[in-house]
Coordinates of C-alpha atoms in Angstrom, one line a residue:
Chain A
M1 CA 90.1 127.6 224.5
D2 CA 92.3 130.4 225.8
P3 CA 93.9 132.3 223.0
V4 CA 96.8 133.6 224.9
L5 CA 97.8 130.2 226.3
L6 CA 97.2 128.7 222.8
H7 CA 99.5 131.4 221.3
A8 CA 102.2 130.7 223.9
L9 CA 102.1 127.0 223.1
D10 CA 102.5 127.9 219.4
L11 CA 105.6 129.7 220.3
V12 CA 106.9 126.8 222.3
G13 CA 106.4 124.5 219.3
V14 CA 108.2 127.1 217.1
A15 CA 111.1 127.0 219.5
V16 CA 111.3 123.3 219.7
F17 CA 111.2 122.7 216.0
A18 CA 113.8 125.5 215.5
I19 CA 116.1 123.6 217.9
T20 CA 115.8 120.4 215.7
G21 CA 116.5 122.4 212.6
A22 CA 119.6 123.9 214.3
L23 CA 120.8 120.5 215.4
A24 CA 120.4 119.3 211.8
A25 CA 122.5 122.3 210.8
S26 CA 125.1 121.3 213.4
R27 CA 125.3 117.6 212.0
K28 CA 126.0 119.2 208.6
E29 CA 128.5 121.6 210.0
L30 CA 126.9 124.7 208.5
D31 CA 127.9 128.2 209.5
L32 CA 125.8 130.4 211.8
V33 CA 123.6 131.7 209.0
G34 CA 122.9 128.2 207.8
F35 CA 121.9 127.4 211.4
A36 CA 119.4 130.4 211.4
F37 CA 118.1 129.4 208.1
L38 CA 117.3 125.8 208.9
A39 CA 116.1 126.8 212.3
A40 CA 113.7 129.2 210.7
I41 CA 112.3 127.1 208.1
T42 CA 111.8 124.1 210.4
G43 CA 110.4 126.3 213.3
V44 CA 107.8 128.1 211.1
G45 CA 107.3 125.5 208.4
G46 CA 104.4 123.6 209.7
G47 CA 102.5 126.5 210.9
T48 CA 103.0 128.3 207.6
L49 CA 101.6 125.3 205.7
R50 CA 98.8 125.4 208.1
D51 CA 97.9 129.0 207.8
V52 CA 98.2 128.9 204.0
I53 CA 96.0 126.0 203.6
L54 CA 93.4 127.4 206.0
G55 CA 93.7 130.8 204.3
A56 CA 94.8 132.6 207.5
T57 CA 97.1 135.0 205.6
P58 CA 99.4 136.8 206.0
V59 CA 100.8 133.9 208.0
F60 CA 101.5 134.0 211.8
W61 CA 105.1 135.0 211.6
I62 CA 104.7 138.0 209.2
R63 CA 103.1 140.6 211.6
E64 CA 104.5 139.6 215.0
P65 CA 108.3 139.3 215.3
G66 CA 108.1 136.7 218.1
P67 CA 108.5 133.5 216.0
V68 CA 111.4 134.7 214.0
I69 CA 113.3 136.1 216.9
L70 CA 112.8 132.8 218.8
C71 CA 114.1 130.8 215.7
V72 CA 117.2 133.1 215.6
V73 CA 117.8 132.8 219.4
A74 CA 117.5 128.9 219.2
A75 CA 120.0 128.8 216.2
V76 CA 122.6 130.9 218.1
A77 CA 122.2 128.9 221.4
V78 CA 122.5 125.6 219.5
Y79 CA 125.4 126.9 217.6
F80 CA 127.4 127.5 220.7
V81 CA 126.1 124.7 222.8
A82 CA 125.9 121.8 220.2
P83 CA 129.7 121.1 220.1
F84 CA 129.4 120.0 223.8
V85 CA 126.4 117.7 223.2
E86 CA 127.3 114.2 222.8
Y87 CA 124.2 112.7 221.3
R88 CA 123.1 115.5 218.9
Y89 CA 120.9 113.2 216.7
R90 CA 119.1 111.6 219.7
L91 CA 118.4 115.0 221.2
L92 CA 117.0 116.2 217.8
L93 CA 114.6 113.0 217.7
W94 CA 113.3 113.8 221.3
A95 CA 112.9 117.4 220.8
D96 CA 111.1 116.6 217.6
A97 CA 108.8 114.3 219.5
V98 CA 107.9 117.0 221.8
G99 CA 107.2 119.2 218.9
I100 CA 105.0 117.0 216.9
S101 CA 102.9 116.1 220.0
G102 CA 101.9 119.7 220.4
Y103 CA 101.5 120.5 216.8
C104 CA 99.4 117.6 215.7
V105 CA 96.8 119.0 218.2
M106 CA 97.1 122.6 217.4
G107 CA 96.9 122.1 213.7
A108 CA 93.7 120.2 214.2
A109 CA 92.4 122.8 216.6
R110 CA 93.0 125.6 214.2
A111 CA 91.5 123.6 211.3
L112 CA 88.2 123.0 213.4
D113 CA 88.2 126.7 214.1
A114 CA 88.2 127.4 210.4
G115 CA 85.3 125.0 209.8
A116 CA 87.0 121.9 209.0
S117 CA 85.3 118.6 209.0
P118 CA 86.7 116.0 211.5
F119 CA 88.6 114.2 208.7
G120 CA 90.0 117.5 207.4
A121 CA 91.2 118.5 210.9
V122 CA 93.0 115.2 211.6
V123 CA 94.9 115.6 208.2
M124 CA 95.7 119.2 209.0
G125 CA 97.0 118.1 212.3
V126 CA 99.3 115.5 210.8
M127 CA 100.5 117.8 208.2
T128 CA 101.2 120.8 210.5
A129 CA 103.2 118.4 212.8
S130 CA 105.2 116.7 210.1
F131 CA 105.9 119.4 207.5
G132 CA 108.6 121.2 209.2
G133 CA 110.6 118.0 209.8
I134 CA 110.0 117.0 206.1
I135 CA 111.5 120.1 204.7
R136 CA 114.3 120.1 207.3
D137 CA 115.2 116.6 206.1
I138 CA 114.9 117.4 202.4
I139 CA 117.0 120.5 202.7
A140 CA 119.6 118.9 204.9
G141 CA 119.8 116.0 202.3
E142 CA 118.8 113.4 205.0
P143 CA 116.5 110.4 204.3
S144 CA 113.0 111.7 205.3
V145 CA 112.0 110.8 208.8
I146 CA 108.6 109.6 207.3
L147 CA 110.2 106.8 205.5
R148 CA 112.8 106.0 208.3
K149 CA 110.2 105.8 211.2
E150 CA 106.7 105.1 210.1
I151 CA 105.6 105.5 213.7
Y152 CA 106.3 109.2 213.3
V153 CA 103.1 109.8 211.2
T154 CA 101.3 107.2 213.4
A155 CA 101.9 109.3 216.5
T156 CA 100.6 112.5 215.0
M157 CA 97.5 110.7 213.6
V158 CA 96.7 109.3 217.0
G159 CA 97.2 112.6 218.7
A160 CA 95.1 114.5 216.2
A161 CA 92.4 111.9 216.2
L162 CA 92.1 111.6 219.9
F163 CA 91.9 115.4 220.2
V164 CA 89.2 115.8 217.5
G165 CA 87.3 112.7 218.8
G166 CA 87.4 114.0 222.4
H167 CA 86.4 117.5 221.3
M168 CA 83.4 115.9 219.3
L169 CA 82.4 113.8 222.4
G170 CA 82.0 117.0 224.4
L171 CA 85.3 116.9 226.3
G172 CA 86.4 120.5 226.8
F173 CA 89.2 121.9 224.7
W174 CA 92.1 121.5 227.1
P175 CA 91.3 118.0 228.3
A176 CA 91.1 116.8 224.7
A177 CA 94.2 118.7 223.8
F178 CA 96.1 117.2 226.7
L179 CA 94.8 113.7 225.9
G180 CA 95.9 114.1 222.2
A181 CA 99.2 115.6 222.9
I182 CA 100.3 113.1 225.6
A183 CA 99.0 110.0 223.5
A184 CA 101.0 111.4 220.6
F185 CA 104.0 111.7 222.7
I186 CA 103.7 108.2 224.2
V187 CA 103.3 106.6 220.9
R188 CA 106.4 108.5 219.5
A189 CA 108.5 107.9 222.5
G190 CA 107.8 104.4 222.6
A191 CA 109.0 104.1 219.0
L192 CA 112.1 106.0 220.0
Y193 CA 112.7 104.0 223.2
F194 CA 112.1 100.5 221.8
G195 CA 112.7 101.0 218.1
Chain B
M1 CA 80.2 123.7 183.2
D2 CA 78.1 121.5 185.5
P3 CA 79.5 122.0 189.0
V4 CA 78.2 118.7 190.3
L5 CA 79.8 116.7 187.6
L6 CA 83.0 118.8 187.8
H7 CA 83.1 117.9 191.5
A8 CA 82.5 114.3 191.0
L9 CA 85.4 114.3 188.4
D10 CA 87.6 116.1 191.0
L11 CA 86.8 113.1 193.4
V12 CA 87.7 110.6 190.8
G13 CA 91.1 112.5 190.4
V14 CA 91.7 112.3 194.1
A15 CA 91.1 108.6 194.1
V16 CA 93.3 107.9 191.2
F17 CA 96.2 109.9 192.5
A18 CA 95.7 108.4 195.9
I19 CA 96.0 104.9 194.4
T20 CA 99.3 105.9 192.9
G21 CA 100.5 107.1 196.2
A22 CA 99.5 103.8 197.9
L23 CA 101.2 101.8 195.1
A24 CA 104.4 103.9 195.9
A25 CA 104.0 103.1 199.5
S26 CA 103.6 99.4 198.6
R27 CA 106.9 99.5 196.7
K28 CA 108.6 101.0 199.7
E29 CA 107.1 98.4 202.0
L30 CA 105.5 100.9 204.4
D31 CA 103.0 100.1 207.0
L32 CA 99.3 100.9 206.7
V33 CA 99.7 104.4 208.1
G34 CA 102.5 105.1 205.6
F35 CA 100.1 103.9 202.9
A36 CA 97.4 106.4 204.1
F37 CA 99.9 109.3 204.4
L38 CA 101.4 108.9 200.9
A39 CA 97.9 108.4 199.5
A40 CA 96.5 111.4 201.1
I41 CA 99.3 113.6 200.1
T42 CA 99.3 112.4 196.5
G43 CA 95.6 112.5 196.3
V44 CA 95.1 116.0 197.4
G45 CA 98.5 117.6 196.7
G46 CA 97.7 119.0 193.2
G47 CA 94.4 120.3 194.1
T48 CA 95.8 121.9 197.3
L49 CA 98.5 123.8 195.4
R50 CA 95.8 124.9 192.9
D51 CA 93.5 126.2 195.6
V52 CA 96.3 128.0 197.5
I53 CA 97.7 129.6 194.3
L54 CA 94.2 130.8 193.3
G55 CA 93.4 131.9 196.8
A56 CA 90.4 129.4 197.1
T57 CA 91.0 128.7 200.8
P58 CA 90.4 126.9 203.1
V59 CA 91.3 124.4 200.4
F60 CA 88.8 121.8 199.0
W61 CA 89.4 118.9 201.4
I62 CA 89.2 121.1 204.7
R63 CA 85.4 121.4 204.8
E64 CA 84.1 118.3 203.1
P65 CA 85.2 114.9 204.4
G66 CA 84.8 113.1 201.0
P67 CA 88.4 113.6 199.7
V68 CA 90.1 112.5 202.9
I69 CA 87.8 109.4 203.2
L70 CA 88.5 108.4 199.5
C71 CA 92.3 108.5 200.1
V72 CA 92.1 106.3 203.2
V73 CA 89.7 103.9 201.4
A74 CA 92.3 103.8 198.4
A75 CA 95.2 103.2 200.8
V76 CA 93.5 100.3 202.7
A77 CA 92.2 98.7 199.4
V78 CA 95.8 98.9 197.9
Y79 CA 97.4 97.6 201.1
F80 CA 95.4 94.4 200.9
V81 CA 95.3 94.1 197.1
A82 CA 98.8 95.1 196.0
P83 CA 100.7 92.0 197.2
F84 CA 98.7 90.1 194.6
V85 CA 99.4 92.6 191.8
E86 CA 102.2 91.6 189.6
Y87 CA 103.3 94.8 187.9
R88 CA 102.7 97.5 190.6
Y89 CA 104.9 100.2 189.1
R90 CA 103.5 99.7 185.5
L91 CA 99.8 100.1 187.3
L92 CA 101.1 103.1 189.1
L93 CA 102.2 104.8 185.8
W94 CA 98.9 104.0 184.0
A95 CA 96.8 105.2 187.0
D96 CA 98.9 108.3 187.0
A97 CA 98.3 108.8 183.3
V98 CA 94.5 108.8 183.9
G99 CA 95.0 111.1 186.8
I100 CA 97.1 113.8 185.0
S101 CA 94.8 113.7 181.9
G102 CA 91.8 114.8 184.1
Y103 CA 93.7 117.2 186.4
C104 CA 95.5 119.2 183.6
V105 CA 92.2 120.2 182.3
M106 CA 90.5 120.8 185.7
G107 CA 93.3 122.8 187.0
A108 CA 93.1 125.0 183.9
A109 CA 89.4 125.3 184.2
R110 CA 89.5 126.5 187.8
A111 CA 92.2 129.0 186.9
L112 CA 90.1 130.5 184.1
D113 CA 87.1 130.7 186.6
A114 CA 89.4 132.7 189.0
G115 CA 90.2 135.2 186.2
A116 CA 93.5 133.6 184.9
S117 CA 95.1 134.6 181.5
P118 CA 95.2 131.7 179.1
F119 CA 98.9 131.5 179.7
G120 CA 98.4 131.4 183.6
A121 CA 95.5 128.8 183.1
V122 CA 97.8 126.5 181.1
V123 CA 100.6 126.6 183.7
M124 CA 98.1 126.1 186.5
G125 CA 96.9 123.0 184.7
V126 CA 100.4 121.7 184.3
M127 CA 101.1 122.4 188.1
T128 CA 97.8 120.8 189.3
A129 CA 98.5 117.6 187.3
S130 CA 102.1 117.1 188.2
F131 CA 102.5 118.3 191.7
G132 CA 100.9 115.3 193.4
G133 CA 103.3 113.0 191.6
I134 CA 106.3 115.2 192.3
I135 CA 105.8 115.2 196.1
R136 CA 105.0 111.5 196.0
D137 CA 108.4 110.9 194.3
I138 CA 110.3 113.3 196.5
I139 CA 108.9 111.7 199.7
A140 CA 109.2 108.3 198.5
G141 CA 112.9 109.0 197.6
E142 CA 112.4 107.9 193.9
P143 CA 113.9 109.9 190.9
S144 CA 111.3 112.5 190.0
V145 CA 108.9 111.4 187.2
I146 CA 109.6 114.8 185.7
L147 CA 113.2 114.1 185.0
R148 CA 112.7 110.5 184.0
K149 CA 109.9 110.9 181.4
E150 CA 109.8 114.4 179.9
I151 CA 106.8 113.3 178.0
Y152 CA 104.9 113.6 181.3
V153 CA 105.0 117.4 181.4
T154 CA 104.4 117.6 177.6
A155 CA 101.2 115.5 178.0
T156 CA 99.7 117.8 180.6
M157 CA 100.8 120.9 178.6
V158 CA 99.1 119.6 175.4
G159 CA 95.8 118.7 177.4
A160 CA 95.7 122.1 179.2
A161 CA 96.6 124.1 176.1
L162 CA 94.0 122.2 173.9
F163 CA 91.4 122.8 176.6
V164 CA 92.0 126.5 177.0
G165 CA 92.4 127.0 173.2
G166 CA 89.1 125.1 172.5
H167 CA 87.4 127.1 175.2
M168 CA 88.6 130.5 173.8
L169 CA 87.6 129.4 170.2
G170 CA 84.0 129.1 171.5
L171 CA 83.9 125.3 172.0
G172 CA 81.7 124.5 175.0
F173 CA 83.2 123.5 178.3
W174 CA 82.7 119.8 178.1
P175 CA 83.8 119.3 174.5
A176 CA 86.8 121.4 175.1
A177 CA 87.5 119.5 178.4
F178 CA 87.2 116.0 176.8
L179 CA 89.3 117.1 173.9
G180 CA 92.1 118.3 176.3
A181 CA 91.8 115.2 178.6
I182 CA 91.8 112.7 175.8
A183 CA 94.8 114.3 174.0
A184 CA 96.8 114.4 177.2
F185 CA 96.0 110.7 177.8
I186 CA 96.9 109.7 174.3
V187 CA 100.3 111.6 174.4
R188 CA 101.1 110.1 177.7
A189 CA 99.9 106.5 176.9
G190 CA 101.9 106.7 173.6
A191 CA 105.0 107.5 175.8
L192 CA 104.3 104.7 178.2
Y193 CA 103.5 102.1 175.4
F194 CA 106.3 102.8 173.0
G195 CA 108.8 104.5 175.5
Chain C
M1 CA 107.9 153.5 195.6
D2 CA 107.0 153.5 191.9
P3 CA 104.7 150.6 191.3
V4 CA 105.4 150.6 187.5
L5 CA 109.2 150.4 188.0
L6 CA 108.8 147.9 190.8
H7 CA 106.7 145.7 188.5
A8 CA 109.3 146.0 185.7
L9 CA 112.0 144.9 188.2
D10 CA 109.7 141.9 189.2
L11 CA 109.6 140.8 185.5
V12 CA 113.5 141.2 185.3
G13 CA 113.8 138.9 188.3
V14 CA 111.4 136.4 186.7
A15 CA 113.4 136.4 183.5
V16 CA 116.8 136.0 185.2
F17 CA 115.7 133.1 187.4
A18 CA 113.8 131.5 184.4
I19 CA 117.3 131.6 182.7
T20 CA 118.9 129.8 185.6
G21 CA 116.2 127.1 185.5
A22 CA 116.7 126.7 181.7
L23 CA 120.5 126.4 182.3
A24 CA 119.9 123.7 184.8
A25 CA 117.6 121.9 182.2
S26 CA 120.5 122.2 179.7
R27 CA 122.9 120.6 182.1
K28 CA 120.5 117.7 182.6
E29 CA 119.9 117.5 178.7
L30 CA 116.1 117.7 178.9
D31 CA 113.9 118.4 175.9
L32 CA 112.3 121.8 175.1
V33 CA 109.4 121.0 177.4
G34 CA 111.6 120.2 180.3
F35 CA 113.4 123.6 179.7
A36 CA 110.1 125.4 179.8
F37 CA 108.9 123.6 182.8
L38 CA 112.2 124.2 184.9
A39 CA 112.4 127.8 183.7
A40 CA 108.8 128.5 184.8
I41 CA 109.0 126.9 188.1
T42 CA 112.4 128.7 189.0
G43 CA 111.2 131.9 187.4
V44 CA 107.8 132.2 189.3
G45 CA 108.7 130.0 192.3
G46 CA 110.0 132.7 194.7
G47 CA 107.3 135.2 194.0
T48 CA 104.6 132.6 194.3
L49 CA 105.7 131.5 197.7
R50 CA 105.8 135.2 198.6
D51 CA 102.3 135.9 197.4
V52 CA 100.8 132.9 199.0
I53 CA 102.4 133.6 202.4
L54 CA 101.3 137.3 202.3
G55 CA 97.8 136.3 201.0
A56 CA 98.2 138.2 197.8
T57 CA 96.1 135.6 195.8
P58 CA 95.6 134.7 192.9
V59 CA 99.2 135.0 192.6
F60 CA 101.0 137.5 190.3
W61 CA 101.4 135.2 187.2
I62 CA 97.7 134.1 187.1
R63 CA 96.1 137.2 185.9
E64 CA 98.8 138.8 183.7
P65 CA 100.4 136.6 181.0
G66 CA 103.8 138.5 181.0
P67 CA 105.6 136.3 183.6
V68 CA 104.8 133.0 181.9
I69 CA 105.6 134.4 178.4
L70 CA 108.9 135.5 179.8
C71 CA 109.7 132.2 181.2
V72 CA 108.9 130.4 177.8
V73 CA 111.0 132.9 175.8
A74 CA 114.0 132.5 178.2
A75 CA 113.6 128.6 178.0
V76 CA 113.5 128.8 174.1
A77 CA 116.5 131.3 173.9
V78 CA 118.6 129.2 176.3
Y79 CA 117.6 126.0 174.6
F80 CA 119.1 127.2 171.2
V81 CA 122.0 129.2 172.7
A82 CA 123.3 127.0 175.5
P83 CA 125.2 124.4 173.4
F84 CA 127.4 127.3 172.4
V85 CA 128.0 128.5 175.9
E86 CA 131.2 127.0 177.4
Y87 CA 130.7 127.6 181.2
R88 CA 127.0 127.0 181.6
Y89 CA 127.2 126.3 185.3
R90 CA 129.3 129.3 186.1
L91 CA 126.8 131.5 184.0
L92 CA 123.8 130.0 186.0
L93 CA 125.6 130.9 189.2
W94 CA 126.2 134.5 188.1
A95 CA 122.6 135.0 186.8
D96 CA 121.4 133.5 190.1
A97 CA 123.4 136.0 192.0
V98 CA 121.8 138.9 190.1
G99 CA 118.4 137.4 190.7
I100 CA 118.7 136.9 194.4
S101 CA 120.0 140.5 194.8
G102 CA 116.8 141.9 193.4
Y103 CA 114.4 139.4 195.0
C104 CA 115.6 139.7 198.6
V105 CA 114.8 143.4 198.5
M106 CA 111.5 143.0 196.7
G107 CA 110.3 140.3 198.7
A108 CA 111.1 142.2 202.0
A109 CA 109.5 145.4 200.2
R110 CA 106.1 143.5 199.6
A111 CA 106.2 142.1 203.1
L112 CA 106.5 145.5 204.6
D113 CA 103.6 146.6 202.5
A114 CA 101.4 143.8 203.8
G115 CA 102.1 144.9 207.3
A116 CA 105.1 142.7 208.1
S117 CA 107.3 143.4 211.2
P118 CA 111.0 144.1 210.3
F119 CA 111.9 140.5 211.2
G120 CA 109.1 139.0 209.2
A121 CA 110.1 141.2 206.2
V122 CA 113.8 140.1 206.3
V123 CA 112.7 136.4 206.4
M124 CA 110.3 137.0 203.7
G125 CA 113.2 138.6 201.6
V126 CA 115.4 135.5 202.2
M127 CA 112.6 133.1 201.3
T128 CA 111.6 134.9 198.1
A129 CA 115.1 135.1 196.9
S130 CA 116.1 131.5 197.7
F131 CA 112.9 129.5 197.1
G132 CA 113.1 129.4 193.3
G133 CA 116.6 128.0 193.4
I134 CA 115.8 125.5 196.1
I135 CA 113.0 123.9 194.0
R136 CA 115.2 124.1 190.9
D137 CA 117.9 122.1 192.6
I138 CA 115.4 119.6 194.2
I139 CA 113.6 118.9 190.9
A140 CA 116.9 118.8 188.9
G141 CA 118.3 116.4 191.5
E142 CA 121.3 118.5 192.2
P143 CA 122.8 119.1 195.8
S144 CA 120.9 122.1 197.1
V145 CA 122.7 125.5 196.7
I146 CA 121.8 126.3 200.3
L147 CA 124.1 123.6 201.6
R148 CA 126.8 123.9 199.0
K149 CA 127.4 127.7 199.5
E150 CA 126.3 129.1 202.9
I151 CA 127.2 132.5 201.6
Y152 CA 124.1 132.2 199.4
V153 CA 121.7 132.7 202.3
T154 CA 124.0 135.2 204.0
A155 CA 123.9 137.4 200.9
T156 CA 120.1 137.6 200.8
M157 CA 120.0 138.2 204.5
V158 CA 122.4 141.0 204.4
G159 CA 120.5 142.5 201.4
A160 CA 117.1 142.3 202.9
A161 CA 118.3 143.5 206.3
L162 CA 120.0 146.5 204.9
F163 CA 117.0 147.3 202.8
V164 CA 114.6 147.1 205.9
G165 CA 117.0 148.8 208.1
G166 CA 117.6 151.6 205.7
H167 CA 113.8 152.0 205.2
M168 CA 113.2 152.1 209.0
L169 CA 115.9 154.8 209.4
G170 CA 114.1 157.0 206.9
L171 CA 116.1 156.4 203.9
G172 CA 113.7 156.6 200.8
F173 CA 112.5 153.4 199.1
W174 CA 114.8 153.5 196.1
P175 CA 118.1 154.3 198.0
A176 CA 117.4 151.7 200.6
A177 CA 116.5 149.2 197.8
F178 CA 119.7 149.9 195.9
L179 CA 121.7 149.8 199.0
G180 CA 120.3 146.3 199.9
A181 CA 120.5 144.9 196.3
I182 CA 124.0 146.0 195.7
A183 CA 125.2 144.7 199.1
A184 CA 123.6 141.3 198.5
F185 CA 125.3 141.2 195.1
I186 CA 128.8 142.2 196.4
V187 CA 128.6 139.5 199.2
R188 CA 127.4 136.8 196.7
A189 CA 129.8 137.9 194.0
G190 CA 132.7 137.9 196.4
A191 CA 131.8 134.4 197.5
L192 CA 131.7 133.2 193.7
Y193 CA 134.9 135.1 192.8
F194 CA 137.0 134.0 195.8
G195 CA 135.2 130.8 196.8

């Protein structure tokens, strides 16, 4: 796998989750600091849990300023744009779907790198993808997305399992990763579209 | 202490807590994936917090597949059996009582191993025993067991303190461990039976 | 920076947050064990998250007994004194204001020590200061202080940013620390007084 591209994808994931956090802040009518706080926690939450559980500390956003800056930029942008967006919750759900599709694969990939068993890697993928959204919902006082839409966890599980399985069957990193991410997105998008 | 037996007891604890997570999923009428998710989080939650706080990373379920497989098996079993169980919540509480009795001692034991002070070891025992149940209740949206039954924390505190005290007074590992675990169970069972 | 004095300030922070946890337990009419549990979680919560994210494990309260003893003493004291206190919630908020003013600076200081970027250090300061109160509110089942008073996060952000900025501009450790802590307190106290 290409570390530079992987790192870039990590940052895309941070930005996408930060946007969902800022959209939740918008629904709760918080001020700009509340936007930044929820954006940052949602943006870096999943990756922080991943690094802490794998022992990759200090976690990824401590040394390099990129992830934090991205979260603040996302918060400010959403703060000024959100009032003109008609379907904020719908947008939040779709952005979240993109985020979990990437994160379930990347969480599993980092776990394999750290010597995880295939089972451990799938669980790590599911956790990395869903943790940011769980704390976003808990802090914003909304019913957890986990209970509301069971197909949420299913999508991340399918994505992480396909990636780990493809990887074990000798598929290269990127083919397996795209397979997993696209499958996760299709499952989650299907649930959003038909649910 | 015998590491093989200790490890086996760890797995028993994971299975027992996973069952309580699956029973909570059953009460919420989740689908099979929801069962597996709640079972896994409840099953490995306490031990994960313990390993992260002590710095024993990657945490215990990353490298070896056993704990995760156990959680999935527990989830599937409860999914098919629970509809025939009349008193699911009662069963959850009793399984939970068995789980915390073992975990309060084992959390304290690992902390002592990592160089903890007696006070730090008791707190670690209480946290290891109660954390899985706390996140189970938060995610399932139930009032936390901590507030509902204060004798919950008391039981784990008594168990951890008796184990640490017995250990410091020169009692061997297993006598102190059984003393702590049985005392914790008696306190919690008394609260369940008479409360 | 003087490690002995810094360590002493850490303990003051633990004690102050433990008092707010015990006051929350008092409002919920828990028993003495419930007091000790909420006092300990609130007292060491922020510092535990800080140490885990920075990789400073085992965390600070494992090896030395001081922080845990302080939490228990605070819990017992509040347990016997609180019934005579007329404005317990008001007192909780003011004690919390003192706690976050110190912790936002100290969290940022430890992060810089661990090689954090200025942005990472500010986020670490905000998290260290607010995490104890967040889990206190979640476990006690109260609406999170984050949503209720957005000026809460603002105060810790101002404090951490002034400290990090002052430090980068060549101000000594203690002048920058006092500047940050006092600014955080003024912002939060203003919100409490006029809000």
